[in-house]
Amino acid sequence: MDVVTSTILASFQAIPYATPVAVGGLFFSMFCVKKFISDQKRRNARLPPEVPGWPVIGNLLQLKEKKPHKTFTKWAEIHGPIYSIRTGSSTVIVLNSTDVAKEAMVTRYSSISTRKLSKALTVLTQDKCMVATSDYDEFHKMVKRYLLANVLGTNAQRRHRCHRDNLIENISSQLHAHVETSPNEAVNFRDYFQSQLFGLALKEALGEDVQSVYVDEFGSTLSREEIFKVLVLDPMEGAIDVDWRDFFPYLKWIPNKSLEKKIQQMDLNRQAVMNALIKEQKKRIDLGQKQNSYLDFLLSEGTLTEKQMSMLIWEIIIETSDTTLVTTEWAMYELAKNSKCQEMLLQEIKNVCGSEKITEEHLSELPYLNAVFHETIRKYNPAPVIPLRYVHEDTELGGYYIPAGSEIAINIYGCNMDKKQWENPEEWKPERFLDGKFDPMDLHKTMAFGAGKRACAGSLQAVLVGCTSIGRLVQEFEWRLKEGEEGNVDTVGLTARKLQPLHVILKPRT
Ligand code: HEM
């Protein structure tokens, strides 16, 4: 072998070793350059102002009341529409104006499309196995398509129309029955509305308004109220449980047994009840009795596991049962308090519907009713702070540099209380939507339904059920608050529920 050949051969033989070294070296230098540029960027970048807090815990103590939307809004008056806070070891960028919120949800979405869930939410959502809590990935795109095509999109809503009509008829006749038997006794509006919304959810999700179900794991039969508690009330309460280890991940080895046990039990109960409900419906389907339900569709599609199916069915149940109640209850509170607004709405309905009962077909001709609905979701937003988003690559918001690893809290309540955008934002005033600036048919007059790729999938259903119910209830009854009710404006929970259920005195209109 000559010298040249042996040198070339030696070089070739070295390639398997040399290549990784060379490529590794190249990547290492690229990494150093990238890191240098990124460090330089960080040093030169304008970061959002910080809300002063304590060492180690940051601003946690200032947030201990479970109403962060109000605290965030107060801080926005001092620090501006975008600022950062520290919750233990995490940095959270809080957005409080429509412009920066839209920038995060629309323009910069690709850098902020993942979620960071609390421990409780991770368990309760089976690690993001829901449309609303998943990251923006193929799973999300597929299941959102399923949800819109079968339950919440325009055509699907048309197919579920009879269930909504039924809901309103039932509420109306139950309220008439109450007034007939005890005319002077205040009505707990929530009892009636919540129960009917739950019925709508069960029909859309499972094909039947279930009255009871036998649950193997419990060895007993649960009533409809008990099913509601396990599927809706308990998880809503668990979702806002705070585990201090969420804020200090480096201490995650320290057990927090009582909370862990409570959340895991909620999850097990939910799974057991969902399994029982699905088992009953499978028996129906095996008998050849098809229904227009989400479960019927998912079973026929056959692309999801049993667990995924159960989570997605449960998602509709919990989402249908709560936010629309929150909105309608607050709207009826305001109308019962403001007799002038109630009278204006009644006159509008009389002019358009005459002696007919209001239906969904009338909605486009009732701008004041539309304004009542939108003003209510503006002031009493059922989703005051959007579940935290996670910044997975460096980005910019409101002219500030936002480093990867930050979390984003979009304070929708703050956006809708922004004095620069809304005159006297604390006031409930439907007329603000009637000055010609707003398109009556626009579902997004406020930020209440979010924006961009993750905008609310259920906005159409919420508007149809909310507006038709409000209209029909005012058409049929005169509403007056029970004495002492006016001051009951406190909220509770994940979705700004009225703390005290609304109590009203109803007088049927002649
Ligand atoms: C007045 C009533 C409602 C309000 C104010 C509301 C508000 C919102 C908001 C702000 C978001 C965006 C969350 C984000 O950006 O991360 C959202 C998402 C969502 N909402 Fe609603 N919602 C309402 C009713 C409903 C109803 C009735 C349903 C279903 C039955 C529903 C299902 C969903 C789903 C599935 C998503 C997730 C969409 C996605 O991530 O792609 N919502 N909602």
XYZ file of C-alpha atoms and ligand atoms in Angstrom:
553
model
C 0.000 0.000 0.000
C 1.521 3.349 -0.996
C 1.724 6.248 1.393
C -1.033 8.230 -0.277
C -3.443 5.295 -0.263
C -2.695 4.450 3.357
C -3.214 8.092 4.377
C -6.558 8.269 2.532
C -7.611 4.922 4.050
C -6.643 6.082 7.514
C -8.725 9.201 6.974
C -11.718 7.138 5.811
C -11.364 4.773 8.745
C -11.321 7.781 11.034
C -14.551 9.140 9.549
C -16.944 7.190 11.806
C -15.196 8.758 14.769
C -14.302 12.069 13.194
C -17.808 12.806 11.897
C -19.554 12.926 15.271
C -16.678 14.902 16.731
C -16.728 17.394 13.881
C -20.531 17.630 13.827
C -20.583 17.767 17.608
C -17.991 20.539 17.523
C -20.036 22.403 14.930
C -23.234 22.095 16.966
C -21.380 23.105 20.110
C -20.054 26.256 18.429
C -23.523 26.988 17.014
C -24.990 26.480 20.485
C -22.382 28.859 22.000
C -23.094 31.498 19.356
C -26.860 31.096 19.813
C -26.528 31.278 23.584
C -24.268 34.296 23.293
C -26.796 36.060 21.043
C -29.676 35.052 23.294
C -27.812 36.216 26.455
C -26.924 39.442 24.681
C -30.597 39.841 23.657
C -31.680 39.234 27.238
C -29.185 41.790 28.545
C -30.285 44.419 26.008
C -33.953 43.488 25.978
C -36.684 45.474 27.567
C -38.415 43.153 30.004
C -41.934 43.883 31.281
C -42.046 45.793 34.588
C -42.022 43.595 37.684
C -44.577 43.764 40.473
C -42.486 43.939 43.657
C -42.698 40.778 45.745
C -40.810 38.814 48.391
C -37.626 36.799 47.998
C -38.288 33.105 47.191
C -42.104 33.273 47.247
C -42.372 36.290 44.924
C -45.962 37.591 44.733
C -47.689 34.478 46.056
C -48.898 36.037 49.309
C -50.532 38.892 47.412
C -52.538 36.291 45.440
C -53.778 34.125 48.242
C -57.396 35.188 47.796
C -58.695 32.932 45.007
C -59.642 35.871 42.743
C -56.434 36.642 40.848
C -58.330 38.486 38.056
C -59.208 41.306 40.448
C -55.680 41.589 41.871
C -54.196 41.507 38.346
C -56.551 44.306 37.270
C -55.521 46.476 40.248
C -51.835 45.932 39.455
C -52.472 46.917 35.812
C -53.520 50.377 37.018
C -50.066 50.791 38.585
C -47.759 48.834 36.271
C -49.549 49.089 32.909
C -51.249 46.487 30.698
C -48.327 44.047 30.727
C -46.141 43.201 33.696
C -44.431 40.236 35.275
C -44.962 38.586 38.628
C -43.212 35.714 40.331
C -45.132 32.777 41.749
C -42.406 30.913 43.621
C -39.863 29.854 41.034
C -41.968 30.707 37.948
C -42.185 33.998 36.109
C -45.690 34.815 34.923
C -46.337 37.585 32.414
C -49.781 39.035 33.006
C -51.678 40.603 30.082
C -54.480 43.042 30.836
C -55.406 44.844 27.625
C -57.173 43.653 24.492
C -54.204 44.600 22.287
C -51.565 42.569 24.135
C -53.994 39.721 24.796
C -54.776 39.484 21.062
C -51.086 39.675 20.240
C -50.488 36.652 22.501
C -53.516 34.676 21.279
C -53.198 35.458 17.570
C -49.922 36.987 16.316
C -47.482 35.261 18.680
C -49.571 32.134 19.137
C -46.948 29.820 17.607
C -44.518 30.643 20.439
C -47.182 30.361 23.172
C -49.255 27.371 22.085
C -48.561 24.984 24.954
C -50.000 24.881 28.449
C -48.536 24.419 31.867
C -51.127 22.832 34.128
C -51.190 22.700 37.901
C -50.857 19.274 39.529
C -54.599 19.173 40.211
C -55.468 20.028 36.602
C -52.949 17.508 35.277
C -54.758 14.751 37.174
C -58.277 16.014 36.454
C -57.619 16.441 32.712
C -55.735 13.123 32.493
C -52.676 15.055 31.393
C -54.294 17.467 28.928
C -56.633 14.906 27.318
C -59.307 17.526 26.519
C -59.759 20.003 23.683
C -59.580 22.984 26.040
C -56.444 21.921 27.901
C -54.384 20.115 25.258
C -51.347 21.627 23.590
C -51.773 22.684 19.983
C -50.883 19.423 18.271
C -52.372 16.782 15.966
C -54.524 15.399 18.804
C -55.966 18.846 19.483
C -56.721 19.487 15.818
C -58.449 16.109 15.426
C -60.615 16.265 18.549
C -61.579 19.902 18.023
C -62.728 18.937 14.525
C -64.801 16.092 16.001
C -66.297 18.395 18.627
C -67.293 21.108 16.154
C -68.639 18.690 13.544
C -70.746 16.735 16.041
C -71.736 19.043 18.854
C -70.778 22.696 18.781
C -70.399 23.839 15.139
C -73.245 25.546 13.243
C -74.605 22.404 11.539
C -74.280 20.270 14.655
C -76.108 22.921 16.693
C -78.906 22.816 14.115
C -79.206 19.062 14.670
C -79.332 19.524 18.472
C -81.964 22.288 18.270
C -84.774 20.184 19.763
C -82.778 19.734 23.006
C -82.362 23.509 23.416
C -86.076 24.136 22.726
C -86.871 21.466 25.285
C -84.601 23.109 27.879
C -86.429 26.422 27.578
C -89.926 24.855 27.614
C -89.039 22.881 30.757
C -87.633 25.890 32.622
C -90.631 28.006 31.688
C -93.203 25.409 32.796
C -91.325 24.628 36.037
C -91.177 28.330 36.954
C -94.906 28.727 36.171
C -95.629 25.716 38.391
C -93.585 27.251 41.227
C -95.370 30.603 40.945
C -98.768 28.923 40.901
C -98.140 26.952 44.088
C -96.148 29.554 46.051
C -96.542 32.991 44.403
C -94.773 34.938 47.157
C -91.902 32.573 47.709
C -88.556 33.534 46.117
C -87.316 31.202 43.387
C -83.790 29.815 43.427
C -83.206 30.362 39.719
C -80.015 28.282 39.640
C -81.767 25.082 40.732
C -83.997 25.130 37.655
C -81.521 26.377 35.059
C -78.578 24.244 36.180
C -80.625 21.069 36.099
C -81.892 21.734 32.570
C -78.429 22.663 31.265
C -77.101 19.411 32.687
C -79.898 17.625 30.814
C -78.839 19.342 27.574
C -75.225 18.308 28.198
C -76.188 14.658 28.795
C -78.346 14.512 25.664
C -75.626 16.005 23.452
C -72.882 13.894 24.996
C -74.627 10.548 25.588
C -77.952 10.748 23.783
C -80.082 10.610 26.943
C -80.945 12.777 29.959
C -79.918 10.100 32.454
C -81.924 9.963 35.716
C -79.739 7.490 37.607
C -76.952 5.001 37.002
C -75.571 1.940 38.766
C -71.819 2.337 39.377
C -69.937 -0.958 39.856
C -67.043 0.640 41.753
C -69.439 2.232 44.289
C -71.713 -0.809 44.474
C -74.713 1.549 44.383
C -77.021 3.537 42.150
C -76.367 7.271 41.872
C -79.201 9.776 41.431
C -79.025 12.517 38.777
C -77.971 15.030 41.497
C -75.185 12.716 42.651
C -73.986 12.245 39.063
C -73.926 16.047 38.686
C -71.851 16.408 41.827
C -69.247 13.856 40.726
C -69.019 15.055 37.110
C -69.357 18.820 37.517
C -69.285 20.277 41.025
C -66.381 18.279 42.493
C -63.962 18.700 39.561
C -64.764 22.435 39.371
C -63.785 22.730 43.012
C -60.693 20.533 42.576
C -59.511 22.531 39.555
C -58.758 25.559 41.703
C -57.079 23.664 44.534
C -53.620 25.030 45.055
C -50.705 22.662 45.646
C -47.747 24.758 46.866
C -45.410 22.349 45.025
C -46.725 23.819 41.735
C -44.773 26.943 42.636
C -41.604 25.238 43.826
C -40.960 22.288 41.470
C -37.573 21.680 43.149
C -39.514 20.650 46.275
C -41.753 18.180 44.460
C -40.226 15.284 46.430
C -42.008 16.513 49.578
C -45.371 14.714 49.759
C -48.661 16.605 49.997
C -50.729 13.507 50.644
C -54.099 14.958 51.652
C -54.470 17.090 48.513
C -53.110 14.362 46.237
C -55.582 11.884 47.701
C -58.513 14.274 47.358
C -57.820 15.017 43.679
C -57.084 11.395 42.827
C -60.343 10.332 44.473
C -62.248 12.942 42.438
C -60.648 11.579 39.295
C -61.435 7.954 40.200
C -65.051 8.822 41.020
C -65.384 10.708 37.742
C -63.932 7.779 35.780
C -66.207 5.291 37.538
C -69.343 7.317 36.781
C -68.316 7.987 33.175
C -67.641 4.266 32.647
C -71.061 3.398 34.019
C -72.813 5.992 31.835
C -70.952 4.865 28.714
C -71.637 1.187 29.471
C -75.398 1.875 29.576
C -75.306 3.704 26.251
C -73.273 0.937 24.630
C -76.100 -1.464 25.551
C -78.517 0.864 23.730
C -76.265 1.025 20.674
C -75.894 -2.787 20.658
C -79.685 -2.983 20.458
C -79.459 -0.946 17.256
C -80.927 2.204 18.846
C -78.810 5.000 17.431
C -78.880 8.562 18.804
C -77.438 11.837 17.564
C -74.867 11.961 20.359
C -71.147 12.602 20.630
C -70.635 9.132 22.114
C -72.399 7.469 19.177
C -70.058 9.335 16.832
C -66.839 8.634 18.752
C -67.660 4.925 19.024
C -68.370 4.694 15.304
C -65.170 6.589 14.485
C -63.025 4.128 16.443
C -59.877 6.280 16.460
C -59.682 6.960 20.207
C -58.972 4.840 23.264
C -61.727 4.211 25.831
C -60.035 6.641 28.230
C -59.753 9.397 25.631
C -63.395 8.932 24.665
C -64.497 9.112 28.264
C -62.538 12.360 28.804
C -63.910 14.014 25.669
C -67.494 13.093 26.523
C -66.952 14.430 30.041
C -65.504 17.653 28.594
C -68.818 18.541 26.939
C -70.727 17.722 30.101
C -68.668 19.994 32.335
C -68.345 22.827 29.809
C -72.045 22.885 28.900
C -73.177 22.706 32.508
C -71.332 25.692 33.881
C -70.399 28.770 31.791
C -73.859 29.328 30.293
C -75.384 29.110 33.763
C -72.887 31.683 35.073
C -73.830 34.095 32.269
C -77.600 33.620 32.391
C -77.742 33.878 36.182
C -75.822 37.194 36.159
C -77.963 38.537 33.290
C -81.165 37.745 35.204
C -79.678 39.330 38.344
C -78.974 42.578 36.456
C -82.369 42.629 34.726
C -84.186 41.960 38.002
C -82.210 44.826 39.570
C -82.661 47.272 36.659
C -86.387 47.491 35.945
C -85.780 50.073 33.181
C -83.523 47.684 31.241
C -85.996 44.858 31.811
C -88.805 47.041 30.404
C -86.706 48.029 27.351
C -85.980 44.384 26.626
C -89.628 43.434 27.032
C -90.719 46.199 24.622
C -88.161 45.051 22.036
C -89.393 41.464 22.297
C -93.058 42.576 22.063
C -92.286 44.651 18.944
C -90.551 41.779 17.189
C -92.404 38.683 18.414
C -95.883 40.071 19.061
C -97.834 37.334 20.801
C -95.471 34.552 19.615
C -92.974 32.947 21.979
C -89.435 34.091 21.288
C -87.327 31.534 19.377
C -83.789 31.368 18.005
C -85.099 32.685 14.660
C -85.926 36.026 16.324
C -82.444 36.584 17.778
C -81.004 38.483 14.809
C -83.825 41.048 15.123
C -83.276 41.681 18.852
C -80.201 43.939 19.253
C -81.004 44.915 22.836
C -81.210 41.269 23.915
C -77.885 40.649 22.178
C -76.413 43.648 24.004
C -77.688 42.319 27.367
C -75.887 39.024 26.728
C -72.587 40.607 25.641
C -72.605 43.178 28.423
C -73.072 40.334 30.889
C -70.123 38.297 29.602
C -68.060 41.499 29.575
C -68.717 42.348 33.192
C -69.147 38.846 34.637
C -66.788 36.928 32.442
C -67.156 33.178 33.079
C -63.473 32.649 32.184
C -61.820 35.622 33.926
C -58.244 34.322 33.498
C -57.424 31.870 30.714
C -55.617 28.729 31.967
C -51.886 29.536 31.902
C -50.097 29.337 28.559
C -46.405 28.460 28.366
C -43.799 30.312 26.268
C -41.737 27.596 24.574
C -39.512 29.908 22.535
C -38.318 33.490 23.073
C -40.892 35.957 21.803
C -42.123 39.535 22.134
C -45.310 41.016 23.538
C -46.357 44.659 23.728
C -42.822 45.635 22.667
C -41.247 43.670 25.551
C -38.928 40.710 25.269
C -40.533 37.536 26.710
C -38.024 34.754 27.361
C -38.855 31.073 26.779
C -39.915 29.361 29.993
C -42.194 32.214 31.110
C -45.862 31.536 31.686
C -48.602 33.783 30.324
C -51.748 34.715 32.233
C -54.322 36.386 29.992
C -56.579 38.376 32.272
C -59.720 38.602 30.157
C -61.566 40.249 33.031
C -58.850 42.955 33.068
C -59.189 43.480 29.298
C -62.932 43.994 29.683
C -62.462 46.400 32.607
C -59.843 48.517 30.800
C -60.846 52.170 31.288
C -59.072 53.142 28.056
C -61.405 50.902 26.065
C -64.639 50.904 28.066
C -66.375 53.956 29.555
C -67.262 53.322 33.228
C -66.372 49.617 32.875
C -67.791 48.767 36.343
C -71.262 49.740 35.169
C -73.536 47.092 33.577
C -74.891 49.017 30.613
C -76.104 47.055 27.553
C -76.580 50.326 25.613
C -72.802 50.569 25.171
C -73.106 47.947 22.402
C -75.807 49.865 20.526
C -73.891 52.956 19.463
C -73.119 51.614 15.986
C -69.475 50.766 16.765
C -70.249 47.064 17.165
C -71.587 44.513 14.707
C -74.656 42.977 16.435
C -73.820 39.521 15.015
C -70.149 39.588 16.111
C -69.651 36.992 18.855
C -66.342 38.602 19.788
C -67.354 42.115 20.800
C -65.497 41.512 24.037
C -62.585 39.170 24.716
C -64.902 36.881 26.713
C -64.685 33.992 24.216
C -60.908 34.338 23.741
C -59.406 34.744 20.263
C -57.360 33.030 17.570
C -56.876 29.291 17.202
C -58.004 28.536 20.756
C -61.130 30.718 20.716
C -64.122 29.194 22.478
C -65.609 26.260 20.588
C -68.927 26.587 22.435
C -69.638 30.291 21.813
C -72.533 29.617 19.419
C -74.277 27.284 21.868
C -73.674 29.732 24.727
C -75.260 32.588 22.734
C -78.225 30.501 21.517
C -79.078 29.071 24.931
C -78.244 32.264 26.858
C -80.120 34.743 24.629
C -83.219 32.603 24.041
C -83.530 31.817 27.744
C -83.072 35.432 28.869
C -85.604 36.615 26.256
C -88.217 33.990 27.093
C -87.863 34.468 30.851
C -88.428 38.229 30.533
C -91.269 37.672 28.065
C -93.120 35.431 30.522
C -92.322 36.901 33.960
C -91.695 40.188 35.674
C -88.422 39.769 37.611
C -87.675 41.338 40.992
C -84.774 40.587 43.329
C -85.611 39.037 46.678
C -84.997 41.529 49.494
C -81.325 41.607 50.474
C -80.265 39.996 47.171
C -78.841 43.157 45.582
C -75.582 43.031 47.528
C -74.900 39.383 46.649
C -72.338 40.105 43.962
C -69.457 37.976 45.180
C -68.095 35.260 42.925
C -66.544 31.901 43.552
C -64.573 29.260 41.664
C -62.940 28.754 38.335
C -65.676 30.447 36.312
C -66.873 33.485 38.300
C -70.026 31.749 39.508
C -72.275 33.872 41.660
C -71.330 32.921 45.225
C -74.943 33.025 46.411
C -77.477 31.484 43.980
C -79.863 34.100 42.573
C -83.187 34.377 44.437
C -86.000 36.277 42.694
C -89.685 36.991 43.043
C -91.490 36.226 39.789
C -94.832 37.552 38.574
C -96.261 35.987 35.407
C -97.031 38.614 32.768
C -100.606 38.750 31.611
C -70.566 32.267 28.059
C -70.036 31.105 27.931
C -68.594 30.809 27.614
C -67.481 31.587 27.724
C -67.397 33.022 28.194
C -66.346 30.790 27.285
C -65.036 31.241 27.239
C -63.988 30.535 26.683
C -62.646 31.048 26.509
C -62.167 32.403 26.951
C -61.923 30.091 25.878
C -60.483 30.214 25.397
C -59.494 29.531 26.287
C -58.079 29.701 25.778
O -57.781 30.551 24.970
O -57.266 28.944 26.231
C -62.792 28.959 25.679
C -62.399 27.781 25.097
C -63.226 26.709 24.936
N -64.564 26.646 25.246
Fe -65.694 28.113 25.983
N -66.802 29.557 26.923
C -68.167 29.529 27.088
C -69.014 28.477 26.815
C -68.618 27.262 26.341
C -69.489 26.131 26.134
C -70.992 26.132 26.393
C -68.694 25.103 25.676
C -69.051 23.702 25.311
C -70.119 23.094 25.476
C -67.341 25.609 25.568
C -66.275 24.879 25.114
C -65.003 25.380 24.935
C -63.908 24.601 24.390
C -63.976 23.149 23.931
C -62.794 25.439 24.374
C -61.396 25.089 23.913
C -61.126 25.517 22.492
C -59.699 25.195 22.085
O -58.836 25.095 22.936
O -59.468 25.072 20.896
N -67.332 26.919 25.986
N -64.054 29.253 26.165
